[in-house]
Amino acid sequence: MSMLEIESLKRSFGGLVAVRNVTFNVNEGDFLGLIGPNGAGKTTLFNVISGVLRPSAGTVRFLGRDISGKPANQTVRQGLSRTFQAATIYPEASVIENAARGTLASSLTGLWGGFLSSKWRVAAEEKAFHVLDLFGLTRRAALKARELSYGEQRRLGVAIALASDPKLLMLDEPVAGLNPEEAAELASVLRRVKSERGVTMVMVEHHMRTVMGLCNRVVVLDHGTLIAEGTPAEVVSNPLVIEAYLGKEAVHA
Ligand SMILES: Nc1ncnc2c1ncn2[C@@H]1O[C@H](COP(=O)(O)OP(=O)(O)OP(=O)(O)O)[C@@H](O)[C@H]1O
Ligand SMILES: [Mg+2]
């Protein structure tokens, strides 16, 4: 079943067309990789799908419903959650509070965060602890988020997005800036999240080893256009894809 249907999606900024007539589906259970050289339009596509930006044309359907142009705080309640290319955490809040805010993003009560009853707060923290545990951050729960290492902050960013209990989790370069051990560790957490929770995932990632290790399907963007779609093995041997990357440093082995 198609969980996400992207149809003829377009987004321009003034005269620049960042995403051009892009059509593809994400099926339930997919771990879809979205790759392409720098400036290809990957983050813009994420922003349009998740409601951070409005599309210039085209439609986004999630679970059969048209969500084109719906703001992010509505899409997250329907089960679509995403991370950002730069780690987005609340630096002055504790690690556990960061994760708890994530759990609240999916519920209407998130709007009333300031008036939360202690009962809700306890339930949110319980859920948050579970997510922190998954990401190996339980022992850091009481620290301020800014006190975490860079790698831990990136993990926390993913934990916040996952805390909303999404059906679809969209990750924008989750392993960027991580060392090889941290990258492998995060990849194995993602694999576990996928198999244990049945979360469908879409990931923008330059790190090809991570893409090859996690994704069952890959979509390739170049200059805003979808140029290839297939298994990881198919796309890396596709001449159009090789040409798009040629002379560029975007693919790190
Ligand atoms: N808010 C904006 N205003 C104007 N132009 C923008 C804006 N956001 C993105 N762009 C332009 O749109 C194009 C696609 O950018 P985007 O960030 O989506 O690429 P990307 O594939 O995510 O690149 P990277 O791999 O470097 O993250 C680029 O030419 C970029 O300069
Ligand atoms: Mg980007």
Short mmCIF file of C-alpha atoms and ligand atoms in Angstrom, two decimals:
data_model
loop_
_atom_site.label_atom_id
_atom_site.label_comp_id
_atom_site.label_asym_id
_atom_site.label_seq_id
_atom_site.Cartn_x
_atom_site.Cartn_y
_atom_site.Cartn_z
CA MET A 1 0.00 0.00 0.00
CA SER A 2 1.21 3.51 -0.79
CA MET A 3 1.69 5.50 2.37
CA LEU A 4 2.91 8.65 0.68
CA GLU A 5 2.04 9.70 -2.87
CA ILE A 6 3.98 12.57 -4.39
CA GLU A 7 2.50 13.74 -7.65
CA SER A 8 3.94 16.32 -10.06
CA LEU A 9 5.37 18.24 -7.14
CA LYS A 10 7.03 21.54 -7.86
CA ARG A 11 8.58 24.22 -5.70
CA SER A 12 10.28 27.33 -6.95
CA PHE A 13 12.01 30.21 -5.22
CA GLY A 14 11.57 33.23 -7.47
CA GLY A 15 12.98 32.11 -10.80
CA LEU A 16 14.78 29.07 -9.39
CA VAL A 17 12.93 25.76 -9.69
CA ALA A 18 14.27 23.71 -6.76
CA VAL A 19 11.86 20.77 -7.21
CA ARG A 20 10.51 20.11 -10.68
CA ASN A 21 7.57 17.85 -11.48
CA VAL A 22 8.58 15.11 -9.06
CA THR A 23 6.40 11.99 -8.83
CA PHE A 24 7.01 8.91 -6.68
CA ASN A 25 5.39 6.81 -3.97
CA VAL A 26 6.58 5.58 -0.62
CA ASN A 27 5.06 2.23 0.27
CA GLU A 28 4.27 1.06 3.76
CA GLY A 29 7.37 -0.64 5.16
CA ASP A 30 9.77 1.10 2.79
CA PHE A 31 13.09 2.51 3.86
CA LEU A 32 13.47 4.90 0.97
CA GLY A 33 16.73 6.70 0.31
CA LEU A 34 16.64 10.13 -1.33
CA ILE A 35 19.99 11.01 -2.82
CA GLY A 36 21.44 13.54 -5.23
CA PRO A 37 24.26 16.08 -5.46
CA ASN A 38 24.33 19.21 -3.29
CA GLY A 39 21.54 21.61 -4.23
CA ALA A 40 19.54 18.88 -5.98
CA GLY A 41 16.40 19.84 -4.05
CA LYS A 42 16.29 17.06 -1.45
CA THR A 43 15.73 19.27 1.59
CA THR A 44 13.24 21.42 -0.33
CA LEU A 45 11.31 18.26 -1.22
CA PHE A 46 11.32 17.25 2.48
CA ASN A 47 10.12 20.72 3.44
CA VAL A 48 7.25 20.60 0.97
CA ILE A 49 6.20 17.07 1.98
CA SER A 50 6.29 17.80 5.71
CA GLY A 51 4.50 21.14 5.43
CA VAL A 52 7.41 23.44 6.22
CA LEU A 53 7.03 24.93 2.72
CA ARG A 54 4.01 25.10 0.43
CA PRO A 55 4.25 23.45 -2.98
CA SER A 56 4.18 25.71 -6.04
CA ALA A 57 2.24 22.95 -7.82
CA GLY A 58 1.41 19.28 -7.42
CA THR A 59 0.03 17.19 -4.59
CA VAL A 60 1.20 15.28 -1.54
CA ARG A 61 -1.08 12.54 -0.25
CA PHE A 62 -0.39 10.84 3.05
CA LEU A 63 -2.45 7.79 4.02
CA GLY A 64 -4.83 8.65 1.21
CA ARG A 65 -5.41 12.22 2.39
CA ASP A 66 -4.33 15.33 0.53
CA ILE A 67 -1.91 17.13 2.83
CA SER A 68 -0.48 19.53 0.22
CA GLY A 69 0.33 22.83 1.87
CA LYS A 70 -0.87 21.66 5.31
CA PRO A 71 1.34 23.05 8.07
CA ALA A 72 3.87 20.77 9.79
CA ASN A 73 2.05 20.81 13.14
CA GLN A 74 -0.93 19.18 11.39
CA THR A 75 1.02 16.60 9.42
CA VAL A 76 2.85 15.46 12.55
CA ARG A 77 -0.48 14.75 14.22
CA GLN A 78 -1.43 12.58 11.27
CA GLY A 79 1.73 10.55 11.76
CA LEU A 80 4.35 12.22 9.58
CA SER A 81 7.44 13.32 11.47
CA ARG A 82 10.78 14.62 10.22
CA THR A 83 14.22 15.65 11.37
CA PHE A 84 16.20 18.60 10.07
CA GLN A 85 19.57 18.69 8.31
CA ALA A 86 20.99 20.63 11.25
CA ALA A 87 20.31 19.08 14.66
CA THR A 88 17.22 20.74 16.07
CA ILE A 89 17.09 20.37 19.78
CA TYR A 90 16.16 22.66 22.64
CA PRO A 91 19.68 23.31 23.98
CA GLU A 92 18.69 24.66 27.38
CA ALA A 93 16.10 21.97 28.12
CA SER A 94 17.07 18.63 29.60
CA VAL A 95 17.50 15.62 27.34
CA ILE A 96 14.36 13.97 28.72
CA GLU A 97 12.36 17.17 28.27
CA ASN A 98 13.52 17.36 24.65
CA ALA A 99 12.20 13.87 24.00
CA ALA A 100 8.99 14.55 25.94
CA ARG A 101 8.30 17.58 23.74
CA GLY A 102 8.56 15.23 20.78
CA THR A 103 5.89 12.94 22.20
CA LEU A 104 3.60 15.92 22.65
CA ALA A 105 4.04 17.14 19.09
CA SER A 106 1.68 14.44 17.89
CA SER A 107 -1.14 15.19 20.28
CA LEU A 108 -3.46 18.14 20.45
CA THR A 109 -2.25 18.68 23.98
CA GLY A 110 1.02 19.84 22.45
CA LEU A 111 -0.76 23.12 21.84
CA TRP A 112 -1.42 23.44 25.55
CA GLY A 113 2.06 22.40 26.65
CA GLY A 114 2.18 25.16 29.23
CA PHE A 115 -0.99 23.91 30.89
CA LEU A 116 -0.18 20.24 30.90
CA SER A 117 -1.49 18.29 33.82
CA SER A 118 1.10 16.28 35.69
CA LYS A 119 -0.63 13.10 34.52
CA TRP A 120 0.02 13.97 30.90
CA ARG A 121 3.53 15.00 31.74
CA VAL A 122 4.28 11.67 33.41
CA ALA A 123 2.88 9.76 30.43
CA ALA A 124 4.93 11.86 28.01
CA GLU A 125 8.11 11.34 30.03
CA GLU A 126 7.53 7.61 30.21
CA LYS A 127 7.27 7.45 26.44
CA ALA A 128 10.26 9.75 26.13
CA PHE A 129 12.38 7.50 28.34
CA HIS A 130 11.56 4.57 26.13
CA VAL A 131 12.76 6.46 23.06
CA LEU A 132 15.91 7.67 24.83
CA ASP A 133 16.64 4.08 25.76
CA LEU A 134 16.43 3.07 22.12
CA PHE A 135 19.01 5.72 21.27
CA GLY A 136 21.32 4.93 24.19
CA LEU A 137 20.66 8.28 25.86
CA THR A 138 18.99 7.21 29.10
CA ARG A 139 22.03 7.94 31.19
CA ARG A 140 22.14 11.44 29.73
CA ALA A 141 18.47 12.18 30.45
CA ALA A 142 19.06 14.81 33.15
CA LEU A 143 21.75 16.74 31.28
CA LYS A 144 20.99 19.86 29.29
CA ALA A 145 20.83 19.01 25.61
CA ARG A 146 23.67 21.44 24.87
CA GLU A 147 25.94 19.39 27.16
CA LEU A 148 25.70 16.37 24.85
CA SER A 149 28.40 15.56 22.32
CA TYR A 150 27.64 16.38 18.69
CA GLY A 151 26.88 12.73 17.94
CA GLU A 152 24.51 12.51 20.89
CA GLN A 153 22.76 15.71 19.83
CA ARG A 154 22.15 14.23 16.38
CA ARG A 155 20.75 11.07 17.98
CA LEU A 156 18.53 13.19 20.21
CA GLY A 157 17.20 14.98 17.11
CA VAL A 158 16.08 11.65 15.69
CA ALA A 159 14.72 10.57 19.09
CA ILE A 160 12.55 13.73 19.27
CA ALA A 161 11.09 13.00 15.84
CA LEU A 162 10.45 9.37 16.75
CA ALA A 163 8.86 10.29 20.08
CA SER A 164 5.77 11.54 18.24
CA ASP A 165 5.09 7.90 17.29
CA PRO A 166 5.11 8.55 13.55
CA LYS A 167 3.94 6.15 10.88
CA LEU A 168 6.37 7.84 8.53
CA LEU A 169 9.70 9.22 9.71
CA MET A 170 11.66 11.48 7.38
CA LEU A 171 15.37 11.91 8.15
CA ASP A 172 17.47 14.66 6.57
CA GLU A 173 21.11 13.51 6.63
CA PRO A 174 20.94 11.74 10.00
CA VAL A 175 24.58 10.63 10.02
CA ALA A 176 26.09 13.88 8.69
CA GLY A 177 29.16 14.83 10.71
CA LEU A 178 29.22 11.61 12.70
CA ASN A 179 32.37 9.52 12.86
CA PRO A 180 32.20 6.02 11.31
CA GLU A 181 31.42 4.28 14.61
CA GLU A 182 28.67 6.76 15.50
CA ALA A 183 27.24 6.49 11.98
CA ALA A 184 27.15 2.69 12.18
CA GLU A 185 25.57 2.85 15.61
CA LEU A 186 22.82 5.23 14.48
CA ALA A 187 22.22 3.08 11.41
CA SER A 188 21.69 0.04 13.59
CA VAL A 189 19.24 1.95 15.83
CA LEU A 190 17.30 3.02 12.72
CA ARG A 191 17.21 -0.55 11.49
CA ARG A 192 15.85 -1.66 14.85
CA VAL A 193 13.25 1.12 14.95
CA LYS A 194 12.10 0.06 11.53
CA SER A 195 11.77 -3.62 12.35
CA GLU A 196 10.45 -3.31 15.91
CA ARG A 197 8.04 -0.43 15.41
CA GLY A 198 7.20 -0.90 11.76
CA VAL A 199 7.95 2.75 11.02
CA THR A 200 8.20 3.57 7.32
CA MET A 201 11.20 5.77 6.63
CA VAL A 202 12.52 8.19 4.05
CA MET A 203 16.11 9.33 4.43
CA VAL A 204 18.17 11.97 2.66
CA GLU A 205 21.75 10.83 2.94
CA HIS A 206 25.02 11.47 1.15
CA HIS A 207 26.77 8.68 2.96
CA MET A 208 26.35 5.84 0.47
CA ARG A 209 27.37 3.06 2.84
CA THR A 210 24.50 4.05 5.13
CA VAL A 211 22.08 4.22 2.19
CA MET A 212 23.18 0.84 0.83
CA GLY A 213 22.95 -0.72 4.29
CA LEU A 214 19.49 0.56 5.18
CA CYS A 215 17.41 1.36 2.13
CA ASN A 216 15.37 -1.04 0.02
CA ARG A 217 14.63 1.64 -2.59
CA VAL A 218 16.37 4.81 -3.70
CA VAL A 219 15.13 7.89 -5.53
CA VAL A 220 17.69 10.20 -7.13
CA LEU A 221 17.20 13.92 -7.65
CA ASP A 222 19.38 16.14 -9.80
CA HIS A 223 18.69 19.83 -10.37
CA GLY A 224 15.21 19.33 -8.91
CA THR A 225 14.33 16.49 -11.28
CA LEU A 226 13.84 12.83 -10.42
CA ILE A 227 16.41 11.09 -12.63
CA ALA A 228 16.36 7.52 -11.30
CA GLU A 229 14.48 5.18 -9.00
CA GLY A 230 15.25 1.60 -8.02
CA THR A 231 17.15 -0.64 -5.64
CA PRO A 232 20.40 0.81 -4.24
CA ALA A 233 22.39 -1.49 -6.55
CA GLU A 234 20.36 -0.36 -9.58
CA VAL A 235 20.75 3.35 -8.97
CA VAL A 236 24.49 3.33 -8.27
CA SER A 237 25.11 1.61 -11.60
CA ASN A 238 22.69 3.87 -13.49
CA PRO A 239 24.65 5.99 -16.04
CA LEU A 240 22.40 9.03 -15.43
CA VAL A 241 23.19 8.89 -11.73
CA ILE A 242 26.91 8.45 -12.29
CA GLU A 243 26.85 11.43 -14.64
CA ALA A 244 24.97 13.56 -12.11
CA TYR A 245 27.68 12.90 -9.54
CA LEU A 246 30.64 13.03 -11.89
CA GLY A 247 33.28 15.50 -10.79
CA LYS A 248 31.37 16.16 -7.60
CA GLU A 249 32.42 15.30 -4.10
CA ALA A 250 28.89 14.55 -2.96
CA VAL A 251 29.21 10.78 -2.72
CA HIS A 252 31.37 9.76 0.19
CA ALA A 253 32.29 6.12 -0.03
N1 LIG B 1 14.53 29.26 1.03
C1 LIG B 1 15.17 29.28 -0.14
N2 LIG B 1 15.21 30.39 -0.89
C2 LIG B 1 15.83 30.41 -2.08
N3 LIG B 1 16.46 29.34 -2.62
C3 LIG B 1 16.46 28.22 -1.90
C4 LIG B 1 15.82 28.10 -0.63
N4 LIG B 1 15.99 26.84 -0.17
C5 LIG B 1 16.69 26.19 -1.10
N5 LIG B 1 16.98 27.00 -2.15
C6 LIG B 1 17.71 26.62 -3.37
O1 LIG B 1 17.06 25.48 -3.91
C7 LIG B 1 18.00 24.55 -4.42
C8 LIG B 1 17.85 23.21 -3.72
O2 LIG B 1 18.28 23.36 -2.38
P1 LIG B 1 18.11 22.18 -1.31
O3 LIG B 1 18.55 22.72 -0.02
O4 LIG B 1 16.74 21.63 -1.40
O5 LIG B 1 19.15 21.11 -1.86
P2 LIG B 1 19.69 19.75 -1.20
O6 LIG B 1 19.54 18.70 -2.23
O7 LIG B 1 19.04 19.54 0.11
O8 LIG B 1 21.24 20.09 -1.01
P3 LIG B 1 22.29 19.58 0.11
O9 LIG B 1 22.71 18.21 -0.29
O10 LIG B 1 23.41 20.56 -0.02
O11 LIG B 1 21.62 19.64 1.44
C9 LIG B 1 19.37 25.19 -4.23
O12 LIG B 1 19.73 25.84 -5.42
C10 LIG B 1 19.14 26.17 -3.10
O13 LIG B 1 20.04 27.26 -3.18
MG MG B 2 19.75 19.36 2.04
#
